[in-house]
Amino acid sequence: MQTFYNVVFTLFLCLSAPYYFWKMWRRGNWQGGFSQRFGHYSPRVKQAVTNREIVWLHAVSVGEVNICTQLIRALQIQAPTLTLVVSTTTATGMKELERKLPSDILKIYYPIDRRRWVQRAFAIFHPRAIVLVEAEIWPNFLWRARSQKIPVFLVNARLSPRSYRGYKRCSFLFRPLLPRSPPWAARIRKTRNVSSTSAANPKPSTWWAT
């Protein structure tokens, strides 16, 4: 399954890359953090995460960034010794992160979901846990987390009808990635309500997160 996904993803990436590069060029300031999308990070980033306990949070774009900032404030109070790394996919999301989060929070671009690039990112950050804000699911990223036994949390995971249909059509791919009992689920069913939907179990469900 992983080989099939990586072959299809690489073909899709090659075909779609010109369009996305054109969009980035039109938007401007595309050079900033461009290499991070391929798992290459500056010495400053590497130094900031060396010998630290990392929690990696991912917020796709502007809407998710607003949720992520609230979560970060709570984590800073409850676990002040953790080093928080926040990734985003879009340039607008990065602008929001830089505007809303203090300088001590490391902000990066999420690596493109090609196996080698994802492996590079994990080799640098060695996260203790991963928090995905909204249901943007990239298989290589989750496969890597699973292989390293890194718990993954999915918060505020609302699916549009269109996305739901897409995940359901590809349930053969997403079912192994989203088991019915996610890591740490039994330990976090006590406080705040976070609704989610899983391709492994298409009926809406409720998870509880601290």
CSV table of C-alpha atoms in Angstrom, one decimal, residues 8-208:
chain,number,residue,atom,x,y,z
A,8,VAL,CA,0.8,7.8,-7.3
A,9,PHE,CA,1.8,10.7,-5.2
A,10,THR,CA,5.1,11.3,-7.0
A,11,LEU,CA,3.3,11.2,-10.4
A,12,PHE,CA,0.7,13.7,-9.1
A,13,LEU,CA,3.4,15.9,-7.7
A,14,CYS,CA,5.3,16.0,-10.9
A,15,LEU,CA,2.1,16.9,-12.9
A,16,SER,CA,0.8,19.5,-10.5
A,17,ALA,CA,4.1,21.2,-9.4
A,18,PRO,CA,4.2,23.8,-12.3
A,19,TYR,CA,0.7,25.0,-11.3
A,20,TYR,CA,1.5,25.3,-7.6
A,21,PHE,CA,4.9,27.0,-8.3
A,22,TRP,CA,3.1,29.4,-10.5
A,23,LYS,CA,0.5,30.2,-7.7
A,24,MET,CA,3.3,30.7,-5.2
A,25,TRP,CA,5.2,33.0,-7.6
A,26,ARG,CA,2.0,35.1,-8.2
A,27,ARG,CA,1.4,35.3,-4.4
A,28,GLY,CA,5.0,36.6,-3.9
A,29,ASN,CA,7.5,36.0,-1.1
A,30,TRP,CA,7.6,32.3,-2.1
A,31,GLN,CA,11.3,32.0,-1.3
A,32,GLY,CA,10.8,32.3,2.5
A,33,GLY,CA,10.9,28.8,4.0
A,34,PHE,CA,10.7,27.2,0.6
A,35,SER,CA,13.4,24.6,1.4
A,36,GLN,CA,11.4,23.5,4.5
A,37,ARG,CA,8.8,22.0,2.3
A,38,PHE,CA,11.5,19.4,1.3
A,39,GLY,CA,12.6,18.7,4.8
A,40,HIS,CA,15.6,21.1,4.8
A,41,TYR,CA,15.8,23.4,7.8
A,42,SER,CA,18.3,26.1,8.8
A,43,PRO,CA,21.0,25.7,11.5
A,44,ARG,CA,19.0,28.1,13.6
A,45,VAL,CA,16.0,25.7,13.5
A,46,LYS,CA,18.1,22.6,14.2
A,47,GLN,CA,19.8,24.3,17.2
A,48,ALA,CA,16.4,25.4,18.6
A,49,VAL,CA,15.2,21.8,18.8
A,50,THR,CA,18.3,20.0,19.8
A,51,ASN,CA,17.9,18.0,23.0
A,52,ARG,CA,14.4,19.3,23.5
A,53,GLU,CA,11.0,17.6,24.1
A,54,ILE,CA,9.1,18.6,21.0
A,55,VAL,CA,5.4,18.7,20.5
A,56,TRP,CA,4.6,19.3,16.8
A,57,LEU,CA,1.4,21.0,16.0
A,58,HIS,CA,0.1,21.4,12.4
A,59,ALA,CA,-2.4,24.1,11.3
A,60,VAL,CA,-3.2,24.0,7.6
A,61,SER,CA,-4.0,27.7,7.1
A,62,VAL,CA,-5.6,30.8,8.7
A,63,GLY,CA,-8.7,29.2,10.2
A,64,GLU,CA,-6.7,26.4,11.8
A,65,VAL,CA,-4.1,28.8,13.1
A,66,ASN,CA,-6.7,30.6,15.2
A,67,ILE,CA,-7.6,27.3,16.8
A,68,CYS,CA,-4.0,26.4,17.2
A,69,THR,CA,-3.1,29.5,19.1
A,70,GLN,CA,-5.7,28.8,21.7
A,71,LEU,CA,-4.3,25.2,22.1
A,72,ILE,CA,-0.7,26.6,22.4
A,73,ARG,CA,-1.7,28.9,25.2
A,74,ALA,CA,-3.2,26.0,27.1
A,75,LEU,CA,-0.1,23.8,26.5
A,76,GLN,CA,2.2,26.6,27.7
A,77,ILE,CA,0.4,26.8,31.0
A,78,GLN,CA,0.1,23.0,31.6
A,79,ALA,CA,3.4,21.9,30.2
A,80,PRO,CA,5.8,24.9,30.2
A,81,THR,CA,8.9,22.7,29.7
A,82,LEU,CA,7.8,21.5,26.3
A,83,THR,CA,9.2,23.0,23.1
A,84,LEU,CA,6.4,23.7,20.7
A,85,VAL,CA,6.9,23.5,16.9
A,86,VAL,CA,4.0,24.8,14.8
A,87,SER,CA,3.8,24.0,11.0
A,88,THR,CA,1.5,25.4,8.4
A,89,THR,CA,1.0,24.7,4.7
A,90,THR,CA,0.3,28.2,3.3
A,91,ALA,CA,2.1,31.5,3.2
A,92,THR,CA,-1.0,33.2,4.7
A,93,GLY,CA,-1.0,30.7,7.5
A,94,MET,CA,2.6,31.5,8.2
A,95,LYS,CA,1.9,35.2,8.3
A,96,GLU,CA,-0.8,34.5,10.9
A,97,LEU,CA,1.5,32.4,13.0
A,98,GLU,CA,4.1,35.1,13.0
A,99,ARG,CA,1.5,37.7,13.9
A,100,LYS,CA,-0.2,35.8,16.7
A,101,LEU,CA,2.5,33.7,18.3
A,102,PRO,CA,5.5,34.8,20.3
A,103,SER,CA,9.0,34.5,18.9
A,104,ASP,CA,9.9,31.6,21.2
A,105,ILE,CA,7.4,29.3,19.3
A,106,LEU,CA,9.2,27.8,16.3
A,107,LYS,CA,7.2,28.2,13.1
A,108,ILE,CA,7.9,26.1,10.1
A,109,TYR,CA,6.4,24.9,6.8
A,110,TYR,CA,4.9,21.4,6.7
A,111,PRO,CA,7.0,19.0,4.5
A,112,ILE,CA,5.4,17.8,1.3
A,113,ASP,CA,4.2,14.3,1.8
A,114,ARG,CA,7.0,12.5,0.0
A,115,ARG,CA,8.6,9.8,2.0
A,116,ARG,CA,12.2,11.1,1.9
A,117,TRP,CA,11.2,14.7,2.8
A,118,VAL,CA,9.0,13.6,5.7
A,119,GLN,CA,11.8,11.4,7.0
A,120,ARG,CA,14.2,14.4,7.0
A,121,ALA,CA,11.8,16.4,9.0
A,122,PHE,CA,11.3,13.7,11.6
A,123,ALA,CA,15.0,13.2,11.9
A,124,ILE,CA,15.4,16.8,12.9
A,125,PHE,CA,12.5,17.3,15.2
A,126,HIS,CA,12.1,13.9,16.9
A,127,PRO,CA,8.6,14.9,18.2
A,128,ARG,CA,7.3,13.3,21.4
A,129,ALA,CA,3.7,13.9,20.2
A,130,ILE,CA,1.9,15.3,17.1
A,131,VAL,CA,-1.3,17.4,17.1
A,132,LEU,CA,-3.1,17.8,13.8
A,133,VAL,CA,-5.6,20.7,13.8
A,134,GLU,CA,-8.4,19.8,11.4
A,135,ALA,CA,-8.5,16.6,9.3
A,136,GLU,CA,-5.7,17.1,6.8
A,137,ILE,CA,-4.3,13.6,6.6
A,138,TRP,CA,-1.1,12.8,4.8
A,139,PRO,CA,-0.2,9.1,4.8
A,140,ASN,CA,3.6,9.3,4.7
A,141,PHE,CA,3.6,11.7,7.7
A,142,LEU,CA,1.3,9.3,9.7
A,143,TRP,CA,3.2,6.2,8.6
A,144,ARG,CA,6.4,7.8,9.9
A,145,ALA,CA,4.8,8.7,13.2
A,146,ARG,CA,3.5,5.2,13.6
A,147,SER,CA,6.8,3.6,12.8
A,148,GLN,CA,8.4,5.7,15.5
A,149,LYS,CA,5.5,5.1,17.9
A,150,ILE,CA,4.8,8.8,18.2
A,151,PRO,CA,1.2,9.4,19.4
A,152,VAL,CA,-0.9,11.6,17.0
A,153,PHE,CA,-3.9,13.7,18.2
A,154,LEU,CA,-6.6,14.9,15.8
A,155,VAL,CA,-8.4,17.9,17.2
A,156,ASN,CA,-11.4,19.9,15.9
A,157,ALA,CA,-11.6,17.5,13.0
A,158,ARG,CA,-14.6,18.6,11.0
A,159,LEU,CA,-15.1,17.2,7.5
A,160,SER,CA,-17.1,18.9,4.8
A,161,PRO,CA,-19.4,16.6,2.8
A,162,ARG,CA,-17.0,16.8,-0.1
A,163,SER,CA,-14.0,15.8,2.0
A,164,TYR,CA,-16.0,13.1,3.7
A,165,ARG,CA,-16.9,11.5,0.3
A,166,GLY,CA,-13.2,11.7,-0.7
A,167,TYR,CA,-12.0,10.0,2.5
A,168,LYS,CA,-14.7,7.4,2.2
A,169,ARG,CA,-13.8,6.5,-1.4
A,170,CYS,CA,-10.1,6.1,-0.3
A,171,SER,CA,-11.0,4.3,3.0
A,172,PHE,CA,-8.8,1.4,1.9
A,173,LEU,CA,-5.9,3.8,2.3
A,174,PHE,CA,-7.0,5.7,5.4
A,175,ARG,CA,-8.4,2.9,7.4
A,176,PRO,CA,-5.0,1.6,8.6
A,177,LEU,CA,-4.0,5.2,9.4
A,178,LEU,CA,-7.0,6.0,11.5
A,179,PRO,CA,-7.6,3.0,13.9
A,180,ARG,CA,-10.8,3.0,15.9
A,181,SER,CA,-8.9,3.6,19.1
A,182,PRO,CA,-6.2,6.3,18.4
A,183,PRO,CA,-3.1,6.5,20.6
A,184,TRP,CA,-3.7,7.9,24.0
A,185,ALA,CA,-7.4,8.0,23.4
A,186,ALA,CA,-8.2,6.1,26.6
A,187,ARG,CA,-6.1,8.5,28.6
A,188,ILE,CA,-7.8,11.7,27.4
A,189,ARG,CA,-11.5,10.9,27.5
A,190,LYS,CA,-12.1,13.1,30.5
A,191,THR,CA,-12.3,16.8,29.8
A,192,ARG,CA,-12.9,19.0,26.7
A,193,ASN,CA,-15.1,17.8,23.8
A,194,VAL,CA,-13.5,17.6,20.4
A,195,SER,CA,-15.6,16.2,17.6
A,196,SER,CA,-14.1,14.1,14.8
A,197,THR,CA,-14.9,11.8,12.0
A,198,SER,CA,-12.7,8.9,11.0
A,199,ALA,CA,-12.4,7.2,7.6
A,200,ALA,CA,-11.8,4.0,9.5
A,201,ASN,CA,-15.2,4.4,11.2
A,202,PRO,CA,-17.3,6.7,8.9
A,203,LYS,CA,-19.9,7.5,11.6
A,204,PRO,CA,-19.2,10.8,13.4
A,205,SER,CA,-17.6,10.2,16.8
A,206,THR,CA,-16.4,12.2,19.7
A,207,TRP,CA,-12.9,12.3,21.2
A,208,TRP,CA,-12.0,14.0,24.4
